[in-house]
Each structure stands twice: as C-alpha cells, then as structure tokens.
CSV table of N, CA, C and O in Angstrom, one decimal:
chain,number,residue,atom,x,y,z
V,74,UNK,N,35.3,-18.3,13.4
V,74,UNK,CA,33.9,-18.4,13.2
V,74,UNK,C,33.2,-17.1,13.5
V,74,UNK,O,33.7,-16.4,14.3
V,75,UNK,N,32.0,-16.8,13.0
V,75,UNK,CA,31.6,-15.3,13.0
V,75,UNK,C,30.6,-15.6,14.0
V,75,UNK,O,30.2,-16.8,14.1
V,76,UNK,N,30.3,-14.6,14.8
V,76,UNK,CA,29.4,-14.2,16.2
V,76,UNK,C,28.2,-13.7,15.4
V,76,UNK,O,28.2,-13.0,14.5
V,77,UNK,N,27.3,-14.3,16.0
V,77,UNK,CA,26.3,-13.5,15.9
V,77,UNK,C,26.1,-12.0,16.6
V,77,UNK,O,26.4,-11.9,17.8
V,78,UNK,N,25.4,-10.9,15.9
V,78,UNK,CA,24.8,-9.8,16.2
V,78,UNK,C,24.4,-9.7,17.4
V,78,UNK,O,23.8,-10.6,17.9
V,79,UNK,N,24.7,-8.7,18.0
V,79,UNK,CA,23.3,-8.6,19.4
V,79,UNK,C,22.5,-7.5,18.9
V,79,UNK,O,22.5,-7.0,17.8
V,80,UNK,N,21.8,-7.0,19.8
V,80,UNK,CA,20.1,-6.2,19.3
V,80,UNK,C,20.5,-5.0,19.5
V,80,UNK,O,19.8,-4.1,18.9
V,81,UNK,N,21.8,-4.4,20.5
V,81,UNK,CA,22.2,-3.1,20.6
V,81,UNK,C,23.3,-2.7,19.6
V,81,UNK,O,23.8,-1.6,19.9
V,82,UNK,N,24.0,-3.5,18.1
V,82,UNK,CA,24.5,-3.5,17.4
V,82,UNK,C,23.3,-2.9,16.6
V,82,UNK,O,23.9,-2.6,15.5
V,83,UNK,N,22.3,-2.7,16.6
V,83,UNK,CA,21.1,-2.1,15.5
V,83,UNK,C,21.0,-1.1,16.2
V,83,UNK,O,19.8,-1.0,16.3
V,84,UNK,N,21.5,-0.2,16.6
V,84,UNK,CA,21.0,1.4,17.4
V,84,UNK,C,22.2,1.9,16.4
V,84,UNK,O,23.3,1.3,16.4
V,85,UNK,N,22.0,3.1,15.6
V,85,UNK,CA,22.8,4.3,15.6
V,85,UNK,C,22.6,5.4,16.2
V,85,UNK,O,21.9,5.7,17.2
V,86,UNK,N,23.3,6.2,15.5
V,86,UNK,CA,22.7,7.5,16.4
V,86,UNK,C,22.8,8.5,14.8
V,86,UNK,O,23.3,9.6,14.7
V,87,UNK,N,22.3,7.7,13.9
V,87,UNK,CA,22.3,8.3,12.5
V,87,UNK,C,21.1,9.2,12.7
V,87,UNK,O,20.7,9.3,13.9
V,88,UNK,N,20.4,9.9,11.6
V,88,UNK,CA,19.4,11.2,11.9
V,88,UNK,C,18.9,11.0,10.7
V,88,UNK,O,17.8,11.6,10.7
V,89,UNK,N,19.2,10.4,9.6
V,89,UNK,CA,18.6,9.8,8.3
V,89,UNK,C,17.5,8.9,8.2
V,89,UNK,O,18.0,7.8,8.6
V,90,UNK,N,16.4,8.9,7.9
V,90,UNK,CA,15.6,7.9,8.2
V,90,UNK,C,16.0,6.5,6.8
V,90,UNK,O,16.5,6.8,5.7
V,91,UNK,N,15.9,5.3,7.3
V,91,UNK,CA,16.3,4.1,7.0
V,91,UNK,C,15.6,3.6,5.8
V,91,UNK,O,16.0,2.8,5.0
V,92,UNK,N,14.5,4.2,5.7
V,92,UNK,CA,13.7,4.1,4.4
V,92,UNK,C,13.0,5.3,3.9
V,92,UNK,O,12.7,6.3,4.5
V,93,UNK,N,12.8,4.8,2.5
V,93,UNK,CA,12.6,5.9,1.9
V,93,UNK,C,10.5,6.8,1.9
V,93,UNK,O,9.6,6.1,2.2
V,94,UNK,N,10.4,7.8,1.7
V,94,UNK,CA,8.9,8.2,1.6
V,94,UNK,C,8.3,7.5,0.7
V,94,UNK,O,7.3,6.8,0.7
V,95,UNK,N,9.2,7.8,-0.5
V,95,UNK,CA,8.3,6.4,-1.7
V,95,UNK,C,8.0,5.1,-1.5
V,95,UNK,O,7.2,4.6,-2.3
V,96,UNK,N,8.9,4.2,-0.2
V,96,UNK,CA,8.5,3.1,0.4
V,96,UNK,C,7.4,3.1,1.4
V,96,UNK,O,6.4,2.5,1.4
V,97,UNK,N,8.0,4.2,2.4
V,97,UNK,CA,6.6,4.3,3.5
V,97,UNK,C,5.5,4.5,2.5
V,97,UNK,O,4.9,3.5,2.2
V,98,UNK,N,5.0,5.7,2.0
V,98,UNK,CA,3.5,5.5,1.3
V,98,UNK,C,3.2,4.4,0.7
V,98,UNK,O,2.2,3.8,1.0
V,99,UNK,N,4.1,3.8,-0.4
V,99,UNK,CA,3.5,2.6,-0.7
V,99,UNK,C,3.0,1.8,0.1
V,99,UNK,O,1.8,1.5,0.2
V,100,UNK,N,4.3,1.3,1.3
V,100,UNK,CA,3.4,0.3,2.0
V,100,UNK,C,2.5,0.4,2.6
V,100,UNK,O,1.8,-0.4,3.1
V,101,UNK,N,2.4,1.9,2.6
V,101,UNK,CA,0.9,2.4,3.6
V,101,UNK,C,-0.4,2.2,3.0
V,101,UNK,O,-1.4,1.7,3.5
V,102,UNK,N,-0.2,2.7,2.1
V,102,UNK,CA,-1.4,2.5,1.0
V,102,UNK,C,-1.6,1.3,0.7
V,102,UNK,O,-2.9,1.1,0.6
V,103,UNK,N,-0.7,0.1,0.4
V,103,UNK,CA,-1.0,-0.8,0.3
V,103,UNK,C,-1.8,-1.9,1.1
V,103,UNK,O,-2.5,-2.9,0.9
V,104,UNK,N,-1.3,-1.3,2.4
V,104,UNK,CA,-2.1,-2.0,3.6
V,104,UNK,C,-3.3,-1.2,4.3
V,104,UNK,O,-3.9,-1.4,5.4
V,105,UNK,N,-3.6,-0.2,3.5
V,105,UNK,CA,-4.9,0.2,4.0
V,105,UNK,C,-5.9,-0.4,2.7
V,105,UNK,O,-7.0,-0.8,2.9
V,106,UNK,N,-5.3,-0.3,1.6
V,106,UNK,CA,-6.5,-1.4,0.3
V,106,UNK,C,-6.5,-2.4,0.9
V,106,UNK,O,-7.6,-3.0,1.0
V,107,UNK,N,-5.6,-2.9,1.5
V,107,UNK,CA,-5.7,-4.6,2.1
V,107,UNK,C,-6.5,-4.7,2.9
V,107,UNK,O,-7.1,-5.8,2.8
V,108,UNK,N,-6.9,-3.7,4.0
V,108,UNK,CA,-7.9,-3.6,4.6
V,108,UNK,C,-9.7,-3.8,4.3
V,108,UNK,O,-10.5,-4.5,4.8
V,109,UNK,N,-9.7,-3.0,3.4
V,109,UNK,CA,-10.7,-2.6,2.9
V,109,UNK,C,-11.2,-3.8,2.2
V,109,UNK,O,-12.4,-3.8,2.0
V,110,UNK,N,-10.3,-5.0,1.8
V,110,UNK,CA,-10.4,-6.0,1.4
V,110,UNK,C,-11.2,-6.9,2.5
V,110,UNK,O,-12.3,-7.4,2.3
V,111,UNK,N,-10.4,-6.9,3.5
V,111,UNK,CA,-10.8,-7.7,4.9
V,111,UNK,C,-11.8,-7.9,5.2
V,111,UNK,O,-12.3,-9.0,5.3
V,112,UNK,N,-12.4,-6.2,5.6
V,112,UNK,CA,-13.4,-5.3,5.6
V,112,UNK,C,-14.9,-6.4,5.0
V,112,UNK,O,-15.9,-6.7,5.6
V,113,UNK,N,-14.4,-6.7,3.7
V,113,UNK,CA,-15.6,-6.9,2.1
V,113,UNK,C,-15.4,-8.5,3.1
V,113,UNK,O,-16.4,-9.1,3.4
V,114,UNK,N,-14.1,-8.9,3.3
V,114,UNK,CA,-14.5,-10.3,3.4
V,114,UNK,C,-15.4,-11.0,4.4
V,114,UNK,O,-16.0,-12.1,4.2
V,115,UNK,N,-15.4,-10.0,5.7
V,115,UNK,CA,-15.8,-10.4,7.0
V,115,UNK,C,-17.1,-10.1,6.5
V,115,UNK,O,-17.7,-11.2,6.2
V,116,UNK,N,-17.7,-9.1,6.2
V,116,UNK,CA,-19.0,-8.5,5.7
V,116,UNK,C,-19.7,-9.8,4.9
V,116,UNK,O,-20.8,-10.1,4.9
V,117,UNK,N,-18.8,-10.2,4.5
V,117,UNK,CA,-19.6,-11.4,3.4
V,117,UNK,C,-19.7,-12.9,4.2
V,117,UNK,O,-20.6,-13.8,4.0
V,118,UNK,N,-18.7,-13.0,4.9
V,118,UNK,CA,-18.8,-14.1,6.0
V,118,UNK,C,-19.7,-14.2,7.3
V,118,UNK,O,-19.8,-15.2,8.0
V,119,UNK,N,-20.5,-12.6,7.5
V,119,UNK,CA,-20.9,-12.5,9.2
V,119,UNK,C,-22.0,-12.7,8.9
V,119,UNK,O,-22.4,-12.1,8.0
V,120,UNK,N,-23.1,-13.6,9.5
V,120,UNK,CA,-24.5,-14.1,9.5
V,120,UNK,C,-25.5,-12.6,10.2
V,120,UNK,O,-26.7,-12.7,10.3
V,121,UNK,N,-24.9,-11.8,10.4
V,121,UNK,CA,-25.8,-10.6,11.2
V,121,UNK,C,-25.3,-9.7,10.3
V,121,UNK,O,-24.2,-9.6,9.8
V,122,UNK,N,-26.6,-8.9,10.0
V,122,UNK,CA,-27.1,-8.1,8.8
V,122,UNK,C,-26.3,-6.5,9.5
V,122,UNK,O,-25.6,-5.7,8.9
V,123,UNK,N,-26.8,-6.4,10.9
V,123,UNK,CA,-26.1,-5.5,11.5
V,123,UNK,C,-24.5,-4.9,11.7
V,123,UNK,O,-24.1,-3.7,11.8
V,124,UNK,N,-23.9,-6.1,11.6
V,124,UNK,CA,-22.5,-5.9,11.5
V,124,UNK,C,-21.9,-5.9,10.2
V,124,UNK,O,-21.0,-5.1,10.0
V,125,UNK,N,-22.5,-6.8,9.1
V,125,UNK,CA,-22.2,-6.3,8.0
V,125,UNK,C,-22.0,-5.1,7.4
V,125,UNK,O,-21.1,-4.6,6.7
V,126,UNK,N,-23.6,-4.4,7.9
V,126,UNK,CA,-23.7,-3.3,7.1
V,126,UNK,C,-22.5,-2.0,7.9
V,126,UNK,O,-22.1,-1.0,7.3
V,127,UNK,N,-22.3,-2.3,9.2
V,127,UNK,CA,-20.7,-1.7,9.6
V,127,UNK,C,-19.4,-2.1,9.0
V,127,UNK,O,-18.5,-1.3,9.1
V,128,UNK,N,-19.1,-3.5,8.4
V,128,UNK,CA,-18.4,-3.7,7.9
V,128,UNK,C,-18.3,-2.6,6.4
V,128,UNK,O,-17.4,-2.0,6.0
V,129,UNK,N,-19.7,-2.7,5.6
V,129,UNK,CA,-19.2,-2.8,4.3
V,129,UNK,C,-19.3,-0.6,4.6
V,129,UNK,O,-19.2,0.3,3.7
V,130,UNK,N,-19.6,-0.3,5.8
V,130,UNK,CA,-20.0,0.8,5.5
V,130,UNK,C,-18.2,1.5,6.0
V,130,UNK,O,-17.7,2.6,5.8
V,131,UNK,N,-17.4,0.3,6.8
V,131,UNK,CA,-15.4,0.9,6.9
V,131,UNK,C,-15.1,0.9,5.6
V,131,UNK,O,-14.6,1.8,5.0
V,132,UNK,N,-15.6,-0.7,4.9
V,132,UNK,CA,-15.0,-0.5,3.5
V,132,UNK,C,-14.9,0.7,2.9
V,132,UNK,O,-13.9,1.2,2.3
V,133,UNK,N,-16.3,1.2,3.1
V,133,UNK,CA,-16.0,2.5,2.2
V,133,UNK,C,-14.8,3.4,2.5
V,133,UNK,O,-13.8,3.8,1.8
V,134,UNK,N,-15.1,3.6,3.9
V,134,UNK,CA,-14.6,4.6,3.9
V,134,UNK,C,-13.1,4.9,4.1
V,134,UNK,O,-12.5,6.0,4.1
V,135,UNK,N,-12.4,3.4,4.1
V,135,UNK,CA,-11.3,3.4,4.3
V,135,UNK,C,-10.7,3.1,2.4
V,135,UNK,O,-9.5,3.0,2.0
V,136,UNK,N,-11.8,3.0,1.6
V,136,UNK,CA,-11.4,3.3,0.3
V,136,UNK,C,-11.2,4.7,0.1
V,136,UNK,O,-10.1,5.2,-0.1
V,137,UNK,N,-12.3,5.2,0.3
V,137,UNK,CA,-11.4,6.7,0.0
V,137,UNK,C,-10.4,7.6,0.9
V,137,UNK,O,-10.0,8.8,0.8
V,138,UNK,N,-10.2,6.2,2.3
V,138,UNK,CA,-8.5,6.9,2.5
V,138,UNK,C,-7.6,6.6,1.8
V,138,UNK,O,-6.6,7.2,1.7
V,139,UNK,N,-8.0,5.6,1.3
V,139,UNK,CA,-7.1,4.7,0.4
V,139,UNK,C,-6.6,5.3,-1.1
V,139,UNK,O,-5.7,5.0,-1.8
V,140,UNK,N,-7.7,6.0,-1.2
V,140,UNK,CA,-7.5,6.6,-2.6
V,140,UNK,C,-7.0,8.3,-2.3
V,140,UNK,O,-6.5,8.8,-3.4
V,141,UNK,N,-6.9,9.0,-1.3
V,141,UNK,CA,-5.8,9.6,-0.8
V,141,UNK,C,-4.4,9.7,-1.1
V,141,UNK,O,-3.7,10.5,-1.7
V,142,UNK,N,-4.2,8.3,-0.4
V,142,UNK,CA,-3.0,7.4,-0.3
V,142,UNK,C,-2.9,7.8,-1.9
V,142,UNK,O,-2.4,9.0,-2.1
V,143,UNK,N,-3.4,7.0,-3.2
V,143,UNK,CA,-2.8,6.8,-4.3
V,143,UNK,C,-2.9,8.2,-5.3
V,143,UNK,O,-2.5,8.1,-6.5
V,144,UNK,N,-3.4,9.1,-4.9
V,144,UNK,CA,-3.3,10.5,-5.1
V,144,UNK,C,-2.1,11.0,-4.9
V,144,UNK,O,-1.3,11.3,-5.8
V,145,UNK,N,-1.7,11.1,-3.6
V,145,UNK,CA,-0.3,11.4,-2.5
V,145,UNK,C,0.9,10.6,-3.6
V,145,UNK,O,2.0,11.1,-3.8
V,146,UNK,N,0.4,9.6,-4.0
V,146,UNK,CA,1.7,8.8,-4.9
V,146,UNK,C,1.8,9.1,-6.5
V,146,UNK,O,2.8,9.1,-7.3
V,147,UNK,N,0.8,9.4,-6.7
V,147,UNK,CA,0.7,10.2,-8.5
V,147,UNK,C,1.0,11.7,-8.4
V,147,UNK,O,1.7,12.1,-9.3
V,148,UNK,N,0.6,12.5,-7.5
V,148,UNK,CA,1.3,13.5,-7.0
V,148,UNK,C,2.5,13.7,-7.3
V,148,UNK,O,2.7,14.7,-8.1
V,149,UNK,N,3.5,12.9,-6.8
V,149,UNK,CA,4.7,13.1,-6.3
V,149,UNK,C,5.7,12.5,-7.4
V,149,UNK,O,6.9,12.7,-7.6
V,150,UNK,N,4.5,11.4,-8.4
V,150,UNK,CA,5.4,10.7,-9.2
V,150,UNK,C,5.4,9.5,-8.9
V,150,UNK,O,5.1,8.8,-9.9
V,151,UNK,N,5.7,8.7,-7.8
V,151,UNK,CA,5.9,7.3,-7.5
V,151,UNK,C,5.0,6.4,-7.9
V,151,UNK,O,5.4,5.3,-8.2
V,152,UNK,N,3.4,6.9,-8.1
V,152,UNK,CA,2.7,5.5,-8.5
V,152,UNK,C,3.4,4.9,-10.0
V,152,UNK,O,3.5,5.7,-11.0
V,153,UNK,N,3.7,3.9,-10.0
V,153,UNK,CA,4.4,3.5,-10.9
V,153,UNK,C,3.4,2.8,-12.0
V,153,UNK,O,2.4,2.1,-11.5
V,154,UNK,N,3.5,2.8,-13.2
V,154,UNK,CA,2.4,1.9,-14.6
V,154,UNK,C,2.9,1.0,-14.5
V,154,UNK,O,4.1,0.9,-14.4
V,155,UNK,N,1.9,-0.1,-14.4
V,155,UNK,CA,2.2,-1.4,-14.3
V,155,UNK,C,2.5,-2.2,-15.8
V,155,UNK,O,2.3,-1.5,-16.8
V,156,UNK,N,2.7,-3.3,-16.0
V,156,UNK,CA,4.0,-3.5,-17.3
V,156,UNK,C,2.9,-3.8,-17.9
V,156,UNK,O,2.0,-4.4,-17.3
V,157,UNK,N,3.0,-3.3,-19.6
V,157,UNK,CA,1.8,-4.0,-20.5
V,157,UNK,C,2.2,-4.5,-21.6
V,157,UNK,O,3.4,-4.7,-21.7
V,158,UNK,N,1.4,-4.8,-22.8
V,158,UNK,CA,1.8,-5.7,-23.7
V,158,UNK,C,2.3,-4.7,-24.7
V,158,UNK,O,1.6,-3.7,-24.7
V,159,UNK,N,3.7,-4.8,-25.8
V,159,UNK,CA,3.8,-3.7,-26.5
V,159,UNK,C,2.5,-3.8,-27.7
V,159,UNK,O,1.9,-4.8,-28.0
V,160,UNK,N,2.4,-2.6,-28.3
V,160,UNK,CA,1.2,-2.3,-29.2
V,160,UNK,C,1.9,-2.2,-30.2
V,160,UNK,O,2.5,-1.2,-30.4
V,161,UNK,N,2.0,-3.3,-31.1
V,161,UNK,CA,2.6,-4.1,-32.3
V,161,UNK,C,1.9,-3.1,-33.6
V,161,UNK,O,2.3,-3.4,-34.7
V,162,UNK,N,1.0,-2.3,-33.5
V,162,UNK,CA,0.4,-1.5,-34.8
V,162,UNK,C,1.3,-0.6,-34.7
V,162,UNK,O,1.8,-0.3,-35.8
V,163,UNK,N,1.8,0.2,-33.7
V,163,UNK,CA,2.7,1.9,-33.1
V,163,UNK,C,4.1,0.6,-33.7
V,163,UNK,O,4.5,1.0,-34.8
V,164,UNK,N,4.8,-0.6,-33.4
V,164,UNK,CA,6.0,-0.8,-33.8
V,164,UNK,C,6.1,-1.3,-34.9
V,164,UNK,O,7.2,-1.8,-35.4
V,165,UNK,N,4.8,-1.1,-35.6
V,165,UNK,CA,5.2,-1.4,-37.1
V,165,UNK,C,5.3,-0.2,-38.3
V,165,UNK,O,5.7,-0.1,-39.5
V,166,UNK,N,4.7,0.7,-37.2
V,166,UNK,CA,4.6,2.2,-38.3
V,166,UNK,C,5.9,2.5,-37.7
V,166,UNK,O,6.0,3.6,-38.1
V,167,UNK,N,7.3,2.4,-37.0
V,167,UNK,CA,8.3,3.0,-36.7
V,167,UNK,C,9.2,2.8,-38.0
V,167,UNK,O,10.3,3.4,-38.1
C-alpha cells in the first residue's frame, strides 16, 4: 500500500524555477485586474461618499498597473488572441 508524502519530500536543491515567466505574469496580471474589480465593487457597495471616492480613485490606478502587466505580455509574445468565429466570406474566396 503506498505512503503518503511528507512536506520535506518537496525540498530540492534544484536552481530552476518550477514555473514558468509566461505563467508568473499571467497570473500576476490577472490578479491585479481582479483587483481593480474588487476595488469597483466595494466602491459601489460603501454608503460613504469618502471611501468610495478612494476606492474608485485604487481602481484607477491599479488599472494602469494592470495594463503594464498586459504590455509586459504582448511584448514578449505571450498575450495570447482569444478564439473567434471563422470569417466564412475569407473561406469562401479560398
């Protein structure tokens, strides 16, 4: 019957990082738009006009870290096009 793992079976002493840069930015980027989301929602939920307007004024500005982020990824290549419908006029003139 198989043993379970213990927690010092996850240590190497490898020097490669375990994931990739095209993973880390994505998920980085992705969780700072997520933010910025938060940000819009709390803003829109808080009864005080004062905190709002600190909310919606991170929004901002963590949008254009955010768009940083998706610069940093079209840059390099990784932002990837998301899937669309084929254009049936271009596959009929082939």
């Amino acid at each position: 019957m198989p043993v379970s793992m213990s927690w010092d079976m996850e240590v190497t002493d490898s020097t490669s990082p375990p994931f990739s840069e095209k993973l880390m930015m994505f998920m980085t980027t992705s969780l700072i738009a997520l933010s910025a989301g938060i940000y819009a929602t709390s803003a829109a939920s808080s009864a005080r006009k004062d905190i709002s307007l600190n909310f919606i004024r991170l929004s901002a500005e963590i949008a254009n870290y955010a768009e940083d982020g998706a610069n940093i990824l079209i840059k390099n290549g990784w932002f990837e096009e998301p899937p669309h419908p084929a254009d049936h006029d271009e596959l009929a003139n082939r």
